[in-house]
Short mmCIF file of C-alpha atoms in Angstrom, two decimals:
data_model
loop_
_atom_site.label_atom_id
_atom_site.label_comp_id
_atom_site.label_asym_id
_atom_site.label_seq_id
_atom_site.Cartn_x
_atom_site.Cartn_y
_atom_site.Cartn_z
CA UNK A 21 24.93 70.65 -1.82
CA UNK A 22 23.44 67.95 -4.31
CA UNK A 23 21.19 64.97 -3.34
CA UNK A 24 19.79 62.25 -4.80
CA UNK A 25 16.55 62.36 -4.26
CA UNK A 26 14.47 65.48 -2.57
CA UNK A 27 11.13 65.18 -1.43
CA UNK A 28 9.39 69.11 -0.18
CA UNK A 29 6.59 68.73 2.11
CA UNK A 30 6.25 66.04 5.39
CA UNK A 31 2.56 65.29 4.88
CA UNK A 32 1.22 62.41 3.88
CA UNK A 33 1.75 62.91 0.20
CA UNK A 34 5.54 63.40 0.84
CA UNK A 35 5.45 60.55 3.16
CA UNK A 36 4.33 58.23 1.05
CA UNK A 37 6.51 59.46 -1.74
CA UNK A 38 9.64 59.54 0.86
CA UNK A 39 8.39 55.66 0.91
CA UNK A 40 8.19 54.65 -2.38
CA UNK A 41 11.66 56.20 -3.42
CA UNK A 42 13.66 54.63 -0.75
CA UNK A 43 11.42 51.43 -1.40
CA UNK A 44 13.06 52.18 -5.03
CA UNK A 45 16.52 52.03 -3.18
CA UNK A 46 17.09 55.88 -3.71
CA UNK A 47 18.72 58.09 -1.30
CA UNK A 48 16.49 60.45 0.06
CA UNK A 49 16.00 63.82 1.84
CA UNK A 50 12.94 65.26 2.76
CA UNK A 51 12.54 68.43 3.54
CA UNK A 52 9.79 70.14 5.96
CA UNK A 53 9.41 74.04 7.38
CA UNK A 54 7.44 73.01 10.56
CA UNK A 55 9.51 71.69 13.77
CA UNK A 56 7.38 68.53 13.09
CA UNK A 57 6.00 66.30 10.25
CA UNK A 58 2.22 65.71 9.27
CA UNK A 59 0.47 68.15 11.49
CA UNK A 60 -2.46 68.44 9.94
CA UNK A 61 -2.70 64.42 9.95
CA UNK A 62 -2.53 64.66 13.83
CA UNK A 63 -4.98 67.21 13.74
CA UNK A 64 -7.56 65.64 12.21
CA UNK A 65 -6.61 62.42 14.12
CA UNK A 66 -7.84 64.24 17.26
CA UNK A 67 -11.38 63.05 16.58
CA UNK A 68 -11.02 59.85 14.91
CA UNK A 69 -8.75 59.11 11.90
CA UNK A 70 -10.71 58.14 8.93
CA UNK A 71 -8.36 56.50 7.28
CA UNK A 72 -10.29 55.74 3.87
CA UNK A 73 -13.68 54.21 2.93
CA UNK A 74 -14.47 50.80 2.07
CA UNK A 75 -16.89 51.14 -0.64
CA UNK A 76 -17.59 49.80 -4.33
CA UNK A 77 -14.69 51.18 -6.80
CA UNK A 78 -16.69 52.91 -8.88
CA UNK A 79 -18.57 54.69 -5.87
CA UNK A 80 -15.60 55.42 -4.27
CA UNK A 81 -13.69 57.09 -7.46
CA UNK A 82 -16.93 58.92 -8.45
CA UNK A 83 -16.63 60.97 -4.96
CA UNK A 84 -13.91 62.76 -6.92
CA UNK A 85 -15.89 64.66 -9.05
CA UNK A 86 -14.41 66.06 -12.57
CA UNK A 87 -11.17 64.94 -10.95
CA UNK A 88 -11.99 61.35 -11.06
CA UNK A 89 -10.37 60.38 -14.39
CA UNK A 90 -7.02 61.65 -13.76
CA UNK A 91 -6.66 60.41 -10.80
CA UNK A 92 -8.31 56.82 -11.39
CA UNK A 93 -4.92 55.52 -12.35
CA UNK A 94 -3.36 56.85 -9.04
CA UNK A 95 -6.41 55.25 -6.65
CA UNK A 96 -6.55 52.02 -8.43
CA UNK A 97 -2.76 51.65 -7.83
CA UNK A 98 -3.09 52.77 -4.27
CA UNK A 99 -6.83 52.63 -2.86
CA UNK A 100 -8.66 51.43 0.21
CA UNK A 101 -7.88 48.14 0.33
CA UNK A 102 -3.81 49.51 -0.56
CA UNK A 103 -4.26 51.67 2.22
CA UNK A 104 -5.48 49.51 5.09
CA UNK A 105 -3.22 46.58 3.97
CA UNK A 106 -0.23 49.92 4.67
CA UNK A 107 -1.48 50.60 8.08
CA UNK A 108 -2.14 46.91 9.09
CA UNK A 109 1.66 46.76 7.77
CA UNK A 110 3.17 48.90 10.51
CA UNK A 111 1.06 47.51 13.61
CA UNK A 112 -2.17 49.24 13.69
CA UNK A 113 -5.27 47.61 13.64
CA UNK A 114 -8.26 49.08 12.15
CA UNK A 115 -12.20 48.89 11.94
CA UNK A 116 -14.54 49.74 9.55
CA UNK A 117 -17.49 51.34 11.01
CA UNK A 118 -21.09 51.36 10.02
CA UNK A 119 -21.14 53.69 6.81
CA UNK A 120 -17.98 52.36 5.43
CA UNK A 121 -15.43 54.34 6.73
CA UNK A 122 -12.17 52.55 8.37
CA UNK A 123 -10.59 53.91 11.54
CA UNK A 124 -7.63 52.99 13.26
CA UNK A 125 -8.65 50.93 16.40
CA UNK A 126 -6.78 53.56 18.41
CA UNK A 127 -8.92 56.27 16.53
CA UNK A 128 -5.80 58.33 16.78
CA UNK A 129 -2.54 59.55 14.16
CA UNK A 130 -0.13 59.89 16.38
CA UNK A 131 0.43 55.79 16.79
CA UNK A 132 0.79 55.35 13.25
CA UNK A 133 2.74 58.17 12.01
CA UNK A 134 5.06 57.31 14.63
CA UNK A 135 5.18 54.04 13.49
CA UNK A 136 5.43 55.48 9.71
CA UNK A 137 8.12 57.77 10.65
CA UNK A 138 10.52 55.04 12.55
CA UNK A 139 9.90 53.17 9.05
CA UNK A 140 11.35 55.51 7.20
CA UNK A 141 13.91 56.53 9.17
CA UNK A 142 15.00 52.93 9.51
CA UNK A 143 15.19 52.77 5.56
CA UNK A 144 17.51 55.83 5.58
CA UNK A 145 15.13 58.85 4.97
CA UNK A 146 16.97 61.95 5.78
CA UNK A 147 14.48 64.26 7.52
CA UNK A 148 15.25 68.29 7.78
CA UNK A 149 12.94 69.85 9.63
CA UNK A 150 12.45 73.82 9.52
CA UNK A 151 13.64 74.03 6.40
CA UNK A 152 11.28 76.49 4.24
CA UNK A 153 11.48 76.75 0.39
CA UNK A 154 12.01 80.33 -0.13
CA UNK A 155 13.24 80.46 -4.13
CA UNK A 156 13.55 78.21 -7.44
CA UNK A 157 16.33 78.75 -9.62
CA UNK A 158 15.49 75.31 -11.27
CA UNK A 159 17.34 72.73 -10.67
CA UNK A 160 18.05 74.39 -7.82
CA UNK A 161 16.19 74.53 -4.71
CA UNK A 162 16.84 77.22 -1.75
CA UNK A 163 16.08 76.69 1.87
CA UNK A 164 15.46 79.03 5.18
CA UNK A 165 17.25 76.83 7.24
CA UNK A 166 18.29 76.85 11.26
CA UNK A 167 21.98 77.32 10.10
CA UNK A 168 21.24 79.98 7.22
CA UNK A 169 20.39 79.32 3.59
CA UNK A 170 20.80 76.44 1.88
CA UNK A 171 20.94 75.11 -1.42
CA UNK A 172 20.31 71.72 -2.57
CA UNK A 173 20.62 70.92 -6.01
CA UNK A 174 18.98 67.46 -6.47
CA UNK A 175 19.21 64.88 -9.24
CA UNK A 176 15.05 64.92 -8.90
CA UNK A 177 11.98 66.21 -6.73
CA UNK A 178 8.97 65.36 -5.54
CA UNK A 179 6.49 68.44 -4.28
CA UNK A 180 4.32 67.42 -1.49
CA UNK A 181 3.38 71.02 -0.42
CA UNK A 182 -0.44 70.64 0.85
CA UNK A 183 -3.06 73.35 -0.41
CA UNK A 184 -3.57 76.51 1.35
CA UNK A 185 -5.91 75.76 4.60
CA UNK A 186 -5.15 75.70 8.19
CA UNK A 187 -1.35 77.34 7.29
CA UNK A 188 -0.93 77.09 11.12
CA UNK A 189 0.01 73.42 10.43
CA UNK A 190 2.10 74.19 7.00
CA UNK A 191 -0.46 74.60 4.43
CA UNK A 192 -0.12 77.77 3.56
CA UNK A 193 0.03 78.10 -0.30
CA UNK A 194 2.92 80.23 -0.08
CA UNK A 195 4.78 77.66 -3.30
CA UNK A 196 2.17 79.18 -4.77
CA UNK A 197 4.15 82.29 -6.21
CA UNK A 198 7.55 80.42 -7.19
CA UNK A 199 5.92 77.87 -9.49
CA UNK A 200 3.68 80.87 -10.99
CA UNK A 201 7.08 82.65 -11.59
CA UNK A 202 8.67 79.66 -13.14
CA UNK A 203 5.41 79.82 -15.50
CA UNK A 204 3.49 77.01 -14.01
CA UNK A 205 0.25 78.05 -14.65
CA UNK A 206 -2.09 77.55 -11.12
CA UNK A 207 -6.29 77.10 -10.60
CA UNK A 208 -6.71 79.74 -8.09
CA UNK A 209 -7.15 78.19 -4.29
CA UNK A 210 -11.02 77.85 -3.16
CA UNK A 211 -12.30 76.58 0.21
CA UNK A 212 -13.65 73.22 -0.21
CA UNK A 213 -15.30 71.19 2.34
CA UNK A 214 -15.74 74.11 4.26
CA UNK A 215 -18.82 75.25 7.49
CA UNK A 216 -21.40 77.89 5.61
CA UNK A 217 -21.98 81.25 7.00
CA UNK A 218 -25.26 81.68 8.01
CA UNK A 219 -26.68 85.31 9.86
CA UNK A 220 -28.97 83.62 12.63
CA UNK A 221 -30.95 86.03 14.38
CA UNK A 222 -30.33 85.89 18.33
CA UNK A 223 -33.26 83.61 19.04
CA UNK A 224 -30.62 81.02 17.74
CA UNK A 225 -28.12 81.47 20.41
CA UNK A 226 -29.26 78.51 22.39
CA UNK A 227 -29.13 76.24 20.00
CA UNK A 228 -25.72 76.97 18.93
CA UNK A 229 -23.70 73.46 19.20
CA UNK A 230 -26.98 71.49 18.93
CA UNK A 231 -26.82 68.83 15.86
CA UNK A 232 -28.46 68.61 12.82
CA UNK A 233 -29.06 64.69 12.77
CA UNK A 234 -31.10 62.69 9.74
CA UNK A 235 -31.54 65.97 7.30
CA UNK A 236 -30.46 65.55 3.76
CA UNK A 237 -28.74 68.65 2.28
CA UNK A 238 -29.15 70.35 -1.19
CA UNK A 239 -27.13 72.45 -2.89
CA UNK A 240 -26.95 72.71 -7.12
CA UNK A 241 -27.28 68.75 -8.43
CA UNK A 242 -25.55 67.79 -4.94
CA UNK A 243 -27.44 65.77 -2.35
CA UNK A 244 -25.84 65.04 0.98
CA UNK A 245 -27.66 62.67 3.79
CA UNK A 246 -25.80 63.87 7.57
CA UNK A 247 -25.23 65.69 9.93
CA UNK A 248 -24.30 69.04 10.62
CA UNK A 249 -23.65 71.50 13.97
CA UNK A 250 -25.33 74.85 14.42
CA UNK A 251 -23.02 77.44 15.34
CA UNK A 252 -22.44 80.56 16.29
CA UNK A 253 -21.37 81.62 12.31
CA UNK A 254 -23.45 79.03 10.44
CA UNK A 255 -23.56 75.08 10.07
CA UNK A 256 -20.33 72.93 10.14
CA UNK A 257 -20.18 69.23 9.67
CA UNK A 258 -19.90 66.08 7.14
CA UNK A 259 -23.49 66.15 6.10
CA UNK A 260 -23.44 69.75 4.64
CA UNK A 261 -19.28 69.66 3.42
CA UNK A 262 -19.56 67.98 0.19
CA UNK A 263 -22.09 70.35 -1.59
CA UNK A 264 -19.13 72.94 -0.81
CA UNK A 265 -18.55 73.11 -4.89
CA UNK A 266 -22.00 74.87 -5.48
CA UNK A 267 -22.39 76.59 -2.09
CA UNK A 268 -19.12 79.00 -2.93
CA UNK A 269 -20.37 79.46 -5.77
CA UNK A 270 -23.65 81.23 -4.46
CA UNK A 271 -26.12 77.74 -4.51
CA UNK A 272 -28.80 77.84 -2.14
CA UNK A 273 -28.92 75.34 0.41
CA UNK A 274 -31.98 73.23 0.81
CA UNK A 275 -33.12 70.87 3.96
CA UNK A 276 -35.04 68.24 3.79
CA UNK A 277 -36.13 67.47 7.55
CA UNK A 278 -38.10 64.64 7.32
CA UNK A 279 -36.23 62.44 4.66
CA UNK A 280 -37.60 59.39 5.49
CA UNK A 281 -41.03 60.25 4.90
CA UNK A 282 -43.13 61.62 1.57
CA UNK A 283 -44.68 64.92 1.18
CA UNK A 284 -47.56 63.38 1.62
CA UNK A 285 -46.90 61.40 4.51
CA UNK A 286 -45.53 64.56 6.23
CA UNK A 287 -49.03 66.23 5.40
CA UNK A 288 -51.10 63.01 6.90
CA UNK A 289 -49.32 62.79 9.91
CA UNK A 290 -49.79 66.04 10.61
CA UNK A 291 -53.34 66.36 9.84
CA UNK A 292 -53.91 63.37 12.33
CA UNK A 293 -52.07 65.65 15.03
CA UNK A 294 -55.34 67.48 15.72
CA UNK A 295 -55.77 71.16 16.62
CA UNK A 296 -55.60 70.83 20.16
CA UNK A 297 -51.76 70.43 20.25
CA UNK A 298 -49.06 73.33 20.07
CA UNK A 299 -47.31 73.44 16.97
CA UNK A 300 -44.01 72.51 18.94
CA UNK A 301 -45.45 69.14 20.11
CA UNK A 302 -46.62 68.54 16.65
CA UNK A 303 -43.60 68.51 15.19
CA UNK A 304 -41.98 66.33 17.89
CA UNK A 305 -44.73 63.82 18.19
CA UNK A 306 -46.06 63.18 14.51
CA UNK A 307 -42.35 63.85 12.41
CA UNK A 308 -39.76 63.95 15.86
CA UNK A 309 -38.40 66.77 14.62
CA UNK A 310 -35.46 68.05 17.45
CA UNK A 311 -35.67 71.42 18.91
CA UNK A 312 -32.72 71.88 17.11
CA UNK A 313 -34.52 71.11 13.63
CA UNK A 314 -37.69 72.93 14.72
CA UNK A 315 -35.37 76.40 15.63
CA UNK A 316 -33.99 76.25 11.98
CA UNK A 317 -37.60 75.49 10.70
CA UNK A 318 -38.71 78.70 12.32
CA UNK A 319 -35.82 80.91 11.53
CA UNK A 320 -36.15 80.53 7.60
CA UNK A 321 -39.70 79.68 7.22
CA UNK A 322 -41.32 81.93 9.96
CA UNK A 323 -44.25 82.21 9.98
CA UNK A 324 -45.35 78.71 9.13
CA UNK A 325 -48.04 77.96 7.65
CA UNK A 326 -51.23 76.77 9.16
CA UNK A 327 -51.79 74.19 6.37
CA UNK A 328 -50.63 70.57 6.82
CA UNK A 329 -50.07 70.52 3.09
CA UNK A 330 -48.29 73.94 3.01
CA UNK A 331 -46.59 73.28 6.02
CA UNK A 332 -44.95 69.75 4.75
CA UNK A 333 -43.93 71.45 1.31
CA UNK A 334 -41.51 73.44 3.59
CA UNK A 335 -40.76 71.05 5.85
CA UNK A 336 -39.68 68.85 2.95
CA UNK A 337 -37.94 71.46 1.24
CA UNK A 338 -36.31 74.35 3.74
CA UNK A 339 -34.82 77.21 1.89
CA UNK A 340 -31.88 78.59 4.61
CA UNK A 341 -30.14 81.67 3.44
CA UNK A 342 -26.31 82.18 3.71
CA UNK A 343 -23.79 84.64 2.89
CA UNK A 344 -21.32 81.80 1.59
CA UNK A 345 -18.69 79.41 2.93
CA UNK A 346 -16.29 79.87 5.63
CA UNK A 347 -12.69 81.36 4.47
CA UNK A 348 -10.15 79.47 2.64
CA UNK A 349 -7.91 79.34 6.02
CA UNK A 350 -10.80 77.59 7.88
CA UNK A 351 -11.66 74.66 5.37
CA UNK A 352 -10.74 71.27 5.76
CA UNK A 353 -9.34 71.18 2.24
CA UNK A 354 -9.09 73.38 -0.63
CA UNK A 355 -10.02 72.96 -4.51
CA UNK A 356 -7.22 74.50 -6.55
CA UNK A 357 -3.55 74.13 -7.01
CA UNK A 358 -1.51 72.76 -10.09
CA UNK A 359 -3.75 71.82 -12.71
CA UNK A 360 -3.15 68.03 -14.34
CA UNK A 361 -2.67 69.72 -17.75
CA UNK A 362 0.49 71.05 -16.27
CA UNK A 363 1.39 67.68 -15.75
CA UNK A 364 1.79 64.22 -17.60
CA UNK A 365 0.66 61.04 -16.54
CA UNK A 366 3.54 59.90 -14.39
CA UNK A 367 2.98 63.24 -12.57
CA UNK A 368 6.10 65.26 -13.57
CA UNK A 369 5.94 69.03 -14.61
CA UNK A 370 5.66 69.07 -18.53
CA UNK A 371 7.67 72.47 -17.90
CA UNK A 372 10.49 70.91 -15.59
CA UNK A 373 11.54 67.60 -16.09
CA UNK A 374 12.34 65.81 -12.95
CA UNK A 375 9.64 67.50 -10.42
CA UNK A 376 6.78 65.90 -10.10
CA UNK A 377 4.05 67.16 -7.78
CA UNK A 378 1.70 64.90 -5.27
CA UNK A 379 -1.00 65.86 -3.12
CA UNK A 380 -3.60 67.75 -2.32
CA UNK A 381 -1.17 70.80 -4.25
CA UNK A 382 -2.99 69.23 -6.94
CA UNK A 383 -5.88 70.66 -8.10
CA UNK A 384 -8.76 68.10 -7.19
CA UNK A 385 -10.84 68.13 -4.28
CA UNK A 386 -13.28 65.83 -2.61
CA UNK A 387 -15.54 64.97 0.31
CA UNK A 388 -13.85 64.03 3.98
CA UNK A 389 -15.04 60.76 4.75
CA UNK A 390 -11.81 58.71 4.36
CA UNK A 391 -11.03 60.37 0.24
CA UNK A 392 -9.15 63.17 0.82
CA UNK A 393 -5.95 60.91 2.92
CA UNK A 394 -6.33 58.31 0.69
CA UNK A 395 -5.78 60.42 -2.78
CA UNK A 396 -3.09 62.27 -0.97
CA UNK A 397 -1.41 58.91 -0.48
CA UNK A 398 -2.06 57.60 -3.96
CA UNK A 399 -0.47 60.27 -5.57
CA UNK A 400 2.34 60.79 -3.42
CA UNK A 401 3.00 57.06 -3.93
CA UNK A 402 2.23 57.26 -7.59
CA UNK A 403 4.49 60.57 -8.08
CA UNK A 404 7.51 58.74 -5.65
CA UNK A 405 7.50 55.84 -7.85
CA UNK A 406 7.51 57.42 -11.16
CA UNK A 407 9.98 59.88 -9.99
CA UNK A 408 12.49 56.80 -9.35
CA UNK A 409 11.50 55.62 -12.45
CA UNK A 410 12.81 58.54 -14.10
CA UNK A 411 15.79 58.91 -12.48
CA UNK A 412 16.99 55.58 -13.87
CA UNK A 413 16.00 56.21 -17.02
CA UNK A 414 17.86 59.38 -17.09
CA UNK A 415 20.88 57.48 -15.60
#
């Protein structure tokens, strides 16, 4: 069968490239191997949907990394402000909480993806749902479907495939293997944003689910002020995921447990102490370090010593040994995917004229915190409107 317009992959990339096609006035189809559309999105909707971040431009972009100048063109078409002004669009009303980050009021996905999805519908989107891409015989594109294989031979394509975490929800990296064999050269898939492994001896165990709270994190040049959750394989959380670049690659993670205060502060406060107290109360009393804190101060650092001076030095600066992040399948996000060589600006294949790629298939990767929806968006918005573009001009 032939189409007009195909769109692989019912995430938020191919959403919002579904959008801007029809917006366009092209006919489209989108195709999606799960029963359902945007599960990861619900997913991480189940704790509060951070939407984006509402933050200084330059701030926000920089959050990118090496990544940031390729896509700069993509999130100044389509950034926060873009973003909020989209959900506001289809009924949902948001906040913006202390740090920046905007939420739906409802904190949830499920509101406004239905409200996305009736959208699109309404426009004409064509949905097929558990269809898998199996093979590429460019320009034509073959489907595991319901009712047997299918072939669908559009007049152009957006890929909206996700990277290759959590593949319970779809992102499995298994496109992987048919662009390599049409000779799309790939960055090799790495965990990003990912919990750190972390052999606690068992006088942890009680303080596994106990936070981290106010402890900056070093790892390489990368400094992260957060939070993070002890657990039964490591530490997990938003304060320790964006120094994931130079963790997998072997960094050692530093803690600083009493950022708010000097070195030497640290060391006067607990000269002034006195002898008379335990070591425990110390800690609480003159730097209100948690028993959480204090259980990670004496696994790595034990035994402490007796100096105030010494003792701040680590305190300050906490050495914790790991044996890497957490597997590719249990990270938020993953660095790798088609590189942006392999592609020109309007985000087509150099190779393949007519496919054009959005997401996070791309190789980029950032922090969660509201930048890894909003570039998906951006570039599935920025590939879907290019992608009509070319059709026209091919017409």
């Amino acid at each position: 069968m032939t189409c007009d317009a195909l769109v692989i992959g019912g995430g938020p990339a191919g959403l919002a490239a579904a959008e801007a096609l029809l917006a366009a006035g092209r006919n489209v189809t989108l195709a999606e191997a799960k029963p359902s559309l945007a599960r990861k999105l619900l997913m991480a909707g189940k704790s509060g949907l951070n939407l984006t971040k509402s933050e200084a431009a330059e701030t926000f972009l920089a959050a990118y990394g090496d990544a940031a100048p390729n896509l700069a063109p993509m999130l100044t078409a389509f950034g926060p402000q873009e973003v909020q002004s989209w959900a506001t669009d289809l009924g949902q009303p948001l906040f913006t909480g202390s740090t920046g980050r905007v939420f739906p009021t409802a904190m949830k996905a499920s509101p406004l993806l239905r409200a996305w999805l009736a959208r699109l519908t309404a426009q004409g989107l064509e949905l097929r749902t558990r269809w898998r891409w199996t093979d590429w015989r460019h320009p034509e594109f073959i489907f595991d479907t319901p009712d047997g294989p299918r072939t669908i031979t559009p007049k152009f394509t957006v890929l909206a495939l996700g990277g290759a975490s959590w593949a319970r929800l779809g992102s499995d990296g298994q496109w992987a293997g048919m662009l390599q064999n049409a000779g799309i050269p790939l960055a090799p898939f790495r965990p990003s944003n990912a919990g750190l492994q972390i052999p606690w001896s068992a006088h942890m165990a009680r303080h596994f689910g106990a936070p981290l709270k106010n402890v900056t994190f070093r790892a390489g040049p990368y400094t992260s002020r957060g939070e993070a959750v002890i657990s039964a394989r490591g530490l997990e959380g938003g304060g320790l995921y964006p120094l994931t670049p130079t963790l997998r690659d072997g960094a050692p993670l530093r803690l600083d447990l009493a950022p708010d205060l000097t070195t030497a502060q640290v060391t006067d406060r607990l000269n002034r102490a006195g002898p008379r107290q335990s070591l425990s109360n110390t800690l609480r009393k003159a730097l209100s370090l948690t028993p959480a804190a204090q259980a990670v101060l004496q696994e790595c650092a034990r035994p402490l010593p007796r100096d105030a001076a010494a003792l701040a030095a680590v305190i300050k600066d906490l050495t914790v040994p790991h044996d890497g992040v957490r597997p590719l399948d249990e990270a938020i996000s993953t660095a790798g995917g088609v590189p942006f060589a392999a592609l020109d600006k309007s985000l087509m294949l150099r190779s393949h004229p007519g496919v054009f790629c959005a997401g996070e298939m791309l190789d980029w990767e950032a922090p969660t915190g509201g930048y890894l929806l909003t570039a998906c968006m951006a570039t599935g918005f920025w590939a879907g409107r290019h992608a009509a573009t070319f059709a026209t001009a091919e017409a």
